[in-house]
CSV table of N, CA and C in Angstrom, one decimal:
chain,number,residue,atom,x,y,z
A,258,MET,N,54.4,32.3,-139.4
A,258,MET,CA,54.9,32.6,-138.2
A,258,MET,C,56.4,33.1,-139.0
A,259,SER,N,57.0,34.2,-138.2
A,259,SER,CA,58.4,34.8,-139.0
A,259,SER,C,59.3,34.1,-138.1
A,260,ALA,N,60.6,34.0,-138.8
A,260,ALA,CA,61.6,33.2,-138.2
A,260,ALA,C,62.1,33.6,-136.8
A,261,ARG,N,61.9,34.7,-136.5
A,261,ARG,CA,62.0,35.3,-135.2
A,261,ARG,C,61.1,35.0,-134.2
A,262,SER,N,59.8,34.8,-134.4
A,262,SER,CA,58.8,34.5,-133.9
A,262,SER,C,59.2,33.1,-133.5
A,263,ILE,N,59.6,32.1,-134.6
A,263,ILE,CA,59.6,30.6,-134.1
A,263,ILE,C,60.9,30.5,-133.2
A,264,ALA,N,61.9,31.4,-133.4
A,264,ALA,CA,62.9,31.0,-132.6
A,264,ALA,C,62.5,31.5,-131.1
A,265,THR,N,61.8,32.5,-131.0
A,265,THR,CA,61.3,32.8,-129.7
A,265,THR,C,60.4,31.4,-129.0
A,266,TRP,N,59.7,31.2,-129.8
A,266,TRP,CA,58.4,30.2,-129.3
A,266,TRP,C,59.5,28.7,-128.7
A,267,LEU,N,60.3,28.5,-129.7
A,267,LEU,CA,61.4,27.5,-129.5
A,267,LEU,C,62.2,27.7,-128.1
A,268,GLY,N,62.8,28.8,-128.1
A,268,GLY,CA,63.6,29.0,-126.9
A,268,GLY,C,62.7,29.2,-125.6
A,269,GLU,N,61.3,29.5,-125.5
A,269,GLU,CA,60.6,29.8,-124.6
A,269,GLU,C,60.5,28.3,-123.9
A,270,HIS,N,60.5,27.3,-124.8
A,270,HIS,CA,60.0,26.0,-124.5
A,270,HIS,C,61.3,25.0,-124.7
A,271,ALA,N,62.4,25.5,-124.4
A,271,ALA,CA,63.4,24.5,-125.1
A,271,ALA,C,63.8,23.3,-123.8
A,272,ASP,N,63.3,23.9,-122.6
A,272,ASP,CA,63.4,23.2,-121.2
A,272,ASP,C,62.5,22.3,-121.2
A,273,VAL,N,61.5,22.1,-122.1
A,273,VAL,CA,60.2,21.2,-121.9
A,273,VAL,C,60.8,19.8,-122.1
A,274,ASP,N,60.4,18.9,-121.6
A,274,ASP,CA,61.0,17.5,-121.7
A,274,ASP,C,61.1,16.9,-123.1
A,275,CYS,N,59.5,17.1,-123.4
A,275,CYS,CA,59.3,16.4,-124.9
A,275,CYS,C,58.4,17.1,-125.6
A,276,CYS,N,58.3,16.7,-126.9
A,276,CYS,CA,57.5,17.5,-127.9
A,276,CYS,C,56.7,16.2,-128.8
A,277,ASP,N,55.7,16.6,-129.4
A,277,ASP,CA,55.1,15.6,-130.3
A,277,ASP,C,55.5,15.9,-131.8
A,278,ILE,N,55.9,14.7,-132.7
A,278,ILE,CA,55.7,15.0,-133.9
A,278,ILE,C,55.1,14.4,-134.6
A,279,VAL,N,54.5,14.7,-135.9
A,279,VAL,CA,53.3,13.8,-136.9
A,279,VAL,C,54.1,14.0,-138.1
A,280,THR,N,54.6,12.8,-138.7
A,280,THR,CA,55.2,12.4,-140.0
A,280,THR,C,53.9,11.9,-140.6
A,281,THR,N,54.5,11.7,-142.0
A,281,THR,CA,53.4,11.1,-142.9
A,281,THR,C,53.8,9.6,-143.3
A,282,GLY,N,53.3,8.8,-142.9
A,282,GLY,CA,53.6,7.3,-143.2
A,282,GLY,C,53.8,6.9,-144.8
A,283,ARG,N,55.3,6.5,-144.6
A,283,ARG,CA,55.9,6.1,-146.1
A,283,ARG,C,55.1,5.4,-146.7
A,284,ASN,N,54.4,4.4,-146.1
A,284,ASN,CA,53.5,3.3,-146.9
A,284,ASN,C,52.1,3.5,-147.0
A,285,THR,N,51.4,4.2,-145.5
A,285,THR,CA,50.2,4.3,-145.7
A,285,THR,C,49.6,5.7,-146.1
A,286,GLY,N,50.6,6.8,-145.9
A,286,GLY,CA,50.0,8.0,-146.1
A,286,GLY,C,49.2,8.9,-145.1
A,287,ASN,N,49.3,8.0,-143.8
A,287,ASN,CA,48.5,8.3,-142.7
A,287,ASN,C,49.4,8.8,-141.8
A,288,PRO,N,49.0,10.0,-140.8
A,288,PRO,CA,49.5,10.5,-140.0
A,288,PRO,C,50.1,9.3,-139.0
A,289,HIS,N,51.4,9.7,-138.5
A,289,HIS,CA,52.1,9.0,-137.4
A,289,HIS,C,52.6,9.8,-136.3
A,290,GLU,N,52.0,9.8,-135.2
A,290,GLU,CA,52.3,10.9,-134.2
A,290,GLU,C,53.3,10.0,-132.8
A,291,ILE,N,54.2,10.8,-132.6
A,291,ILE,CA,55.3,10.3,-131.4
A,291,ILE,C,55.6,11.2,-130.7
A,292,GLU,N,55.6,11.0,-129.3
A,292,GLU,CA,56.1,11.9,-128.3
A,292,GLU,C,57.9,11.3,-128.5
A,293,ILE,N,58.7,12.6,-128.4
A,293,ILE,CA,60.1,12.6,-128.6
A,293,ILE,C,60.6,13.7,-127.7
A,294,TRP,N,62.0,13.4,-127.7
A,294,TRP,CA,62.9,14.3,-126.9
A,294,TRP,C,63.4,15.0,-128.0
A,295,PHE,N,63.7,16.5,-127.7
A,295,PHE,CA,64.3,17.5,-128.8
A,295,PHE,C,64.9,18.4,-128.0
A,296,GLY,N,66.1,18.8,-128.9
A,296,GLY,CA,66.7,20.1,-128.5
A,296,GLY,C,66.5,21.4,-129.4
A,297,VAL,N,66.9,22.5,-128.6
A,297,VAL,CA,66.7,23.6,-129.8
A,297,VAL,C,68.0,24.6,-129.9
A,298,ASP,N,68.2,25.1,-131.0
A,298,ASP,CA,69.4,25.8,-131.1
A,298,ASP,C,68.7,27.1,-132.2
A,299,GLY,N,68.6,28.1,-131.5
A,299,GLY,CA,68.1,29.3,-132.4
A,299,GLY,C,66.6,29.0,-132.7
A,300,GLY,N,66.5,29.0,-134.1
A,300,GLY,CA,65.3,28.4,-134.7
A,300,GLY,C,65.0,27.3,-135.3
A,301,THR,N,66.1,26.4,-134.7
A,301,THR,CA,66.0,25.0,-135.1
A,301,THR,C,65.8,24.0,-134.2
A,302,MET,N,65.1,23.1,-134.2
A,302,MET,CA,64.5,22.0,-133.2
A,302,MET,C,65.4,20.6,-133.9
A,303,TYR,N,66.0,20.1,-132.9
A,303,TYR,CA,66.8,19.0,-133.3
A,303,TYR,C,66.2,17.7,-132.5
A,304,LEU,N,66.3,16.3,-133.2
A,304,LEU,CA,65.9,15.2,-133.0
A,304,LEU,C,66.8,14.1,-132.9
A,305,ILE,N,67.1,13.0,-132.2
A,305,ILE,CA,67.7,12.0,-132.5
A,305,ILE,C,67.2,10.7,-132.4
A,306,SER,N,67.5,9.9,-133.4
A,306,SER,CA,66.8,8.7,-133.5
A,306,SER,C,67.8,7.6,-132.8
A,307,GLY,N,67.2,7.4,-131.3
A,307,GLY,CA,68.1,6.3,-130.5
A,307,GLY,C,67.8,4.7,-131.0
A,308,ASN,N,66.7,4.6,-131.7
A,308,ASN,CA,66.6,3.3,-132.7
A,308,ASN,C,67.0,3.3,-133.9
A,309,GLY,N,67.9,4.1,-134.2
A,309,GLY,CA,68.8,4.2,-135.6
A,309,GLY,C,67.9,4.6,-136.9
A,310,VAL,N,68.3,4.2,-137.9
A,310,VAL,CA,67.9,4.6,-139.3
A,310,VAL,C,66.7,3.6,-139.5
A,311,GLY,N,66.0,2.7,-138.6
A,311,GLY,CA,65.1,1.7,-138.8
A,311,GLY,C,63.7,2.3,-138.2
A,312,ALA,N,63.7,3.3,-137.2
A,312,ALA,CA,62.6,4.1,-136.5
A,312,ALA,C,61.6,4.5,-137.5
A,313,ASP,N,60.8,4.2,-137.6
A,313,ASP,CA,59.5,4.6,-138.4
A,313,ASP,C,59.3,6.1,-138.4
A,314,TRP,N,59.3,6.8,-137.5
A,314,TRP,CA,59.5,8.3,-137.9
A,314,TRP,C,60.6,8.7,-138.5
A,315,TYR,N,61.6,8.0,-138.2
A,315,TYR,CA,63.0,8.8,-139.1
A,315,TYR,C,62.8,8.4,-140.6
A,316,GLN,N,62.3,7.3,-141.0
A,316,GLN,CA,62.0,6.7,-142.1
A,316,GLN,C,60.8,7.5,-143.1
A,317,ASN,N,59.8,7.7,-142.2
A,317,ASN,CA,58.8,8.7,-142.7
A,317,ASN,C,59.5,10.0,-143.1
A,318,LEU,N,60.2,10.7,-142.1
A,318,LEU,CA,60.8,11.8,-142.9
A,318,LEU,C,62.0,11.8,-143.7
A,319,LEU,N,62.5,10.6,-144.0
A,319,LEU,CA,63.2,10.5,-145.2
A,319,LEU,C,62.2,10.4,-146.4
A,320,PHE,N,61.0,9.8,-146.5
A,320,PHE,CA,60.2,10.1,-147.5
A,320,PHE,C,59.5,11.1,-147.6
A,321,ASN,N,59.1,11.9,-146.6
A,321,ASN,CA,58.5,13.2,-146.7
A,321,ASN,C,58.8,14.1,-145.6
A,322,ARG,N,59.7,15.2,-146.0
A,322,ARG,CA,60.3,16.0,-145.3
A,322,ARG,C,59.3,16.8,-144.5
A,323,GLU,N,58.4,17.2,-144.5
A,323,GLU,CA,57.2,17.8,-143.9
A,323,GLU,C,56.6,17.3,-142.5
A,324,VAL,N,57.0,17.8,-141.2
A,324,VAL,CA,56.5,17.4,-140.2
A,324,VAL,C,56.2,18.3,-139.4
A,325,VAL,N,54.8,18.0,-138.6
A,325,VAL,CA,53.9,18.9,-137.7
A,325,VAL,C,54.8,18.8,-136.4
A,326,VAL,N,54.8,19.9,-135.8
A,326,VAL,CA,55.5,20.0,-134.5
A,326,VAL,C,54.6,20.4,-133.4
A,327,LYS,N,54.2,19.6,-132.1
A,327,LYS,CA,53.3,20.2,-131.3
A,327,LYS,C,54.1,20.4,-130.2
A,328,LEU,N,54.2,21.5,-129.6
A,328,LEU,CA,54.7,21.8,-128.4
A,328,LEU,C,54.3,22.9,-127.7
A,329,ALA,N,54.1,22.9,-126.4
A,329,ALA,CA,53.4,23.5,-125.4
A,329,ALA,C,52.1,24.4,-125.7
A,330,GLY,N,51.3,23.4,-126.4
A,330,GLY,CA,49.9,24.0,-127.0
A,330,GLY,C,49.9,24.6,-128.0
A,331,SER,N,51.0,24.6,-129.1
A,331,SER,CA,51.0,25.4,-130.4
A,331,SER,C,51.6,24.1,-131.2
A,332,THR,N,51.1,24.3,-132.6
A,332,THR,CA,51.3,23.6,-133.5
A,332,THR,C,51.9,24.0,-134.8
A,333,HIS,N,53.2,23.7,-135.3
A,333,HIS,CA,53.7,24.4,-136.4
A,333,HIS,C,54.3,23.4,-137.6
A,334,LEU,N,54.4,23.7,-138.9
A,334,LEU,CA,54.8,22.8,-139.7
A,334,LEU,C,56.3,23.2,-139.8
A,335,GLY,N,56.9,22.1,-139.9
A,335,GLY,CA,58.5,22.4,-140.3
A,335,GLY,C,58.8,21.5,-141.3
A,336,HIS,N,60.2,21.5,-141.7
A,336,HIS,CA,60.7,20.5,-142.8
A,336,HIS,C,61.9,20.2,-142.2
A,337,ALA,N,62.2,18.9,-142.4
A,337,ALA,CA,63.1,18.0,-141.9
A,337,ALA,C,64.3,18.1,-142.6
A,338,ARG,N,65.5,17.9,-142.0
A,338,ARG,CA,66.5,17.6,-142.9
A,338,ARG,C,67.5,16.4,-141.9
A,339,VAL,N,68.2,15.5,-142.4
A,339,VAL,CA,69.2,14.7,-141.9
A,339,VAL,C,70.4,15.7,-141.5
A,340,VAL,N,70.9,15.5,-140.3
A,340,VAL,CA,72.4,16.1,-140.0
A,340,VAL,C,73.3,15.3,-140.3
A,341,VAL,N,74.1,15.7,-141.3
A,341,VAL,CA,75.3,15.1,-141.9
A,341,VAL,C,76.6,15.7,-141.6
A,342,GLU,N,76.5,17.1,-141.7
A,342,GLU,CA,77.8,17.7,-141.3
A,342,GLU,C,78.3,17.5,-140.1
A,343,PRO,N,79.5,17.0,-139.9
A,343,PRO,CA,80.5,16.6,-138.7
A,343,PRO,C,80.1,17.5,-137.5
A,344,ASP,N,80.4,18.9,-137.6
A,344,ASP,CA,80.7,19.6,-136.5
A,344,ASP,C,79.3,20.0,-136.3
A,345,GLU,N,78.1,20.2,-137.0
A,345,GLU,CA,76.7,20.5,-136.5
A,345,GLU,C,76.0,19.0,-135.8
A,346,ARG,N,76.7,18.0,-136.4
A,346,ARG,CA,76.2,16.3,-135.7
A,346,ARG,C,77.0,16.7,-134.2
A,347,ARG,N,78.1,17.1,-134.0
A,347,ARG,CA,78.5,17.3,-132.9
A,347,ARG,C,77.7,18.2,-131.9
A,348,ARG,N,77.6,19.2,-132.6
A,348,ARG,CA,76.7,20.2,-131.3
A,348,ARG,C,75.6,19.6,-131.1
A,349,VAL,N,75.0,18.8,-132.1
A,349,VAL,CA,73.6,18.5,-131.8
A,349,VAL,C,73.6,17.4,-130.5
A,350,GLY,N,74.9,16.7,-130.8
A,350,GLY,CA,75.2,15.4,-129.6
A,350,GLY,C,75.3,16.5,-128.2
A,351,ASP,N,76.1,17.4,-128.0
A,351,ASP,CA,76.5,18.2,-127.0
A,351,ASP,C,75.0,18.8,-126.6
A,352,LEU,N,74.4,19.5,-127.4
A,352,LEU,CA,73.0,20.0,-127.0
A,352,LEU,C,72.2,18.9,-126.6
A,353,MET,N,71.8,17.9,-127.0
A,353,MET,CA,71.0,16.8,-126.2
A,353,MET,C,71.8,16.2,-125.1
A,354,GLY,N,73.0,15.9,-125.2
A,354,GLY,CA,73.5,15.3,-123.7
A,354,GLY,C,73.5,16.2,-122.7
A,355,ASP,N,73.4,17.6,-123.0
A,355,ASP,CA,73.2,18.4,-121.9
A,355,ASP,C,72.0,18.4,-121.2
A,356,LYS,N,71.0,18.2,-122.2
A,356,LYS,CA,69.4,18.5,-121.7
A,356,LYS,C,69.3,17.0,-121.0
A,357,TYR,N,69.5,16.0,-121.5
A,357,TYR,CA,69.0,14.6,-121.3
A,357,TYR,C,70.3,13.9,-120.7
A,358,VAL,N,70.3,13.7,-119.4
A,358,VAL,CA,71.6,12.9,-118.8
A,358,VAL,C,70.7,11.5,-118.5
A,359,TRP,N,71.1,10.5,-119.4
A,359,TRP,CA,70.6,8.8,-118.7
A,359,TRP,C,71.6,8.0,-119.1
A,360,GLY,N,71.4,6.7,-118.6
A,360,GLY,CA,72.4,5.6,-118.8
A,360,GLY,C,72.3,4.8,-120.1
A,361,GLY,N,71.8,5.2,-121.1
A,361,GLY,CA,71.5,4.6,-122.4
A,361,GLY,C,70.6,3.8,-122.2
A,362,ASP,N,70.6,2.6,-123.3
A,362,ASP,CA,69.2,1.8,-123.3
A,362,ASP,C,69.9,0.3,-123.7
A,363,PRO,N,70.3,-0.5,-122.8
A,363,PRO,CA,71.0,-1.7,-122.9
A,363,PRO,C,70.2,-2.8,-123.6
A,364,SER,N,68.8,-2.6,-123.5
A,364,SER,CA,68.1,-3.4,-124.2
A,364,SER,C,68.1,-3.3,-125.7
A,365,ILE,N,68.5,-2.2,-126.2
A,365,ILE,CA,68.7,-2.1,-127.8
A,365,ILE,C,70.6,-2.2,-128.0
A,366,GLY,N,71.1,-2.2,-127.0
A,366,GLY,CA,72.6,-2.0,-127.0
A,366,GLY,C,73.1,-0.5,-127.5
A,367,LEU,N,72.3,0.6,-126.9
A,367,LEU,CA,72.9,1.9,-127.1
A,367,LEU,C,73.3,2.8,-125.9
A,368,THR,N,74.6,2.8,-125.8
A,368,THR,CA,75.2,3.7,-124.9
A,368,THR,C,74.6,4.9,-125.0
A,369,TYR,N,74.9,5.8,-123.9
A,369,TYR,CA,74.6,7.4,-123.7
A,369,TYR,C,75.5,8.2,-124.7
A,370,ASP,N,76.8,7.7,-124.8
A,370,ASP,CA,77.8,8.3,-125.9
A,370,ASP,C,77.2,8.3,-127.3
A,371,ALA,N,77.1,6.8,-127.5
A,371,ALA,CA,76.4,6.6,-129.2
A,371,ALA,C,75.1,7.4,-129.2
A,372,TRP,N,74.2,7.4,-128.4
A,372,TRP,CA,73.2,8.2,-128.8
A,372,TRP,C,73.2,9.7,-128.7
A,373,CYS,N,74.3,10.3,-128.0
A,373,CYS,CA,74.6,11.6,-128.3
A,373,CYS,C,75.4,11.9,-129.4
A,374,TYR,N,76.1,11.1,-130.2
A,374,TYR,CA,76.9,11.3,-131.3
A,374,TYR,C,76.8,10.4,-132.7
A,375,ASP,N,76.4,9.2,-132.1
A,375,ASP,CA,76.6,8.4,-133.3
A,375,ASP,C,75.3,8.1,-134.2
A,376,VAL,N,74.1,8.1,-133.4
A,376,VAL,CA,72.7,7.6,-134.0
A,376,VAL,C,72.5,9.0,-135.0
A,377,PRO,N,71.5,8.6,-135.8
A,377,PRO,CA,71.0,9.6,-136.7
A,377,PRO,C,70.4,10.9,-135.9
A,378,ALA,N,70.8,12.0,-136.6
A,378,ALA,CA,69.8,12.9,-135.9
A,378,ALA,C,69.1,14.0,-137.4
A,379,VAL,N,68.3,14.5,-136.8
A,379,VAL,CA,67.4,15.4,-137.6
A,379,VAL,C,67.5,16.7,-137.2
A,380,ALA,N,67.2,18.1,-138.2
A,380,ALA,CA,67.1,19.4,-138.0
A,380,ALA,C,65.5,19.7,-138.4
A,381,ILE,N,64.8,20.2,-137.5
A,381,ILE,CA,63.7,20.7,-138.1
A,381,ILE,C,63.5,22.1,-138.0
A,382,GLU,N,63.4,22.6,-139.2
A,382,GLU,CA,63.0,24.2,-139.5
A,382,GLU,C,62.2,24.7,-140.1
A,383,PHE,N,61.6,25.7,-139.7
A,383,PHE,CA,60.3,26.2,-139.8
A,383,PHE,C,60.2,27.6,-140.6
A,384,GLY,N,59.3,27.8,-141.3
A,384,GLY,CA,59.2,28.9,-142.1
A,384,GLY,C,59.6,28.8,-143.5
């Protein structure tokens, strides 16, 4: 699928609450599927690891950057990268914070602000 088609597909479904991602288990090599919140900016999908760097899906993506994204009945292969550039990370926090307004998760000590701006973020690019 072309970059323009991917951007269109993502844009048409940017308001969907969740998608599924399938990573490859870093220890087992088996598929590991989760449901997760996401944000969209052009042809890029963004994810935030509210459980920090220890989340299985995040650790799996550090080991193998290929990820399958399932959204709105379509499945696409993407390539993940950790968002490290401060301006991009700020934009991801703004994007996710605008889409998902919630009270944080006191059970893991996660505030809404920390979720938006401090925990790891991942960009998934396609094509």
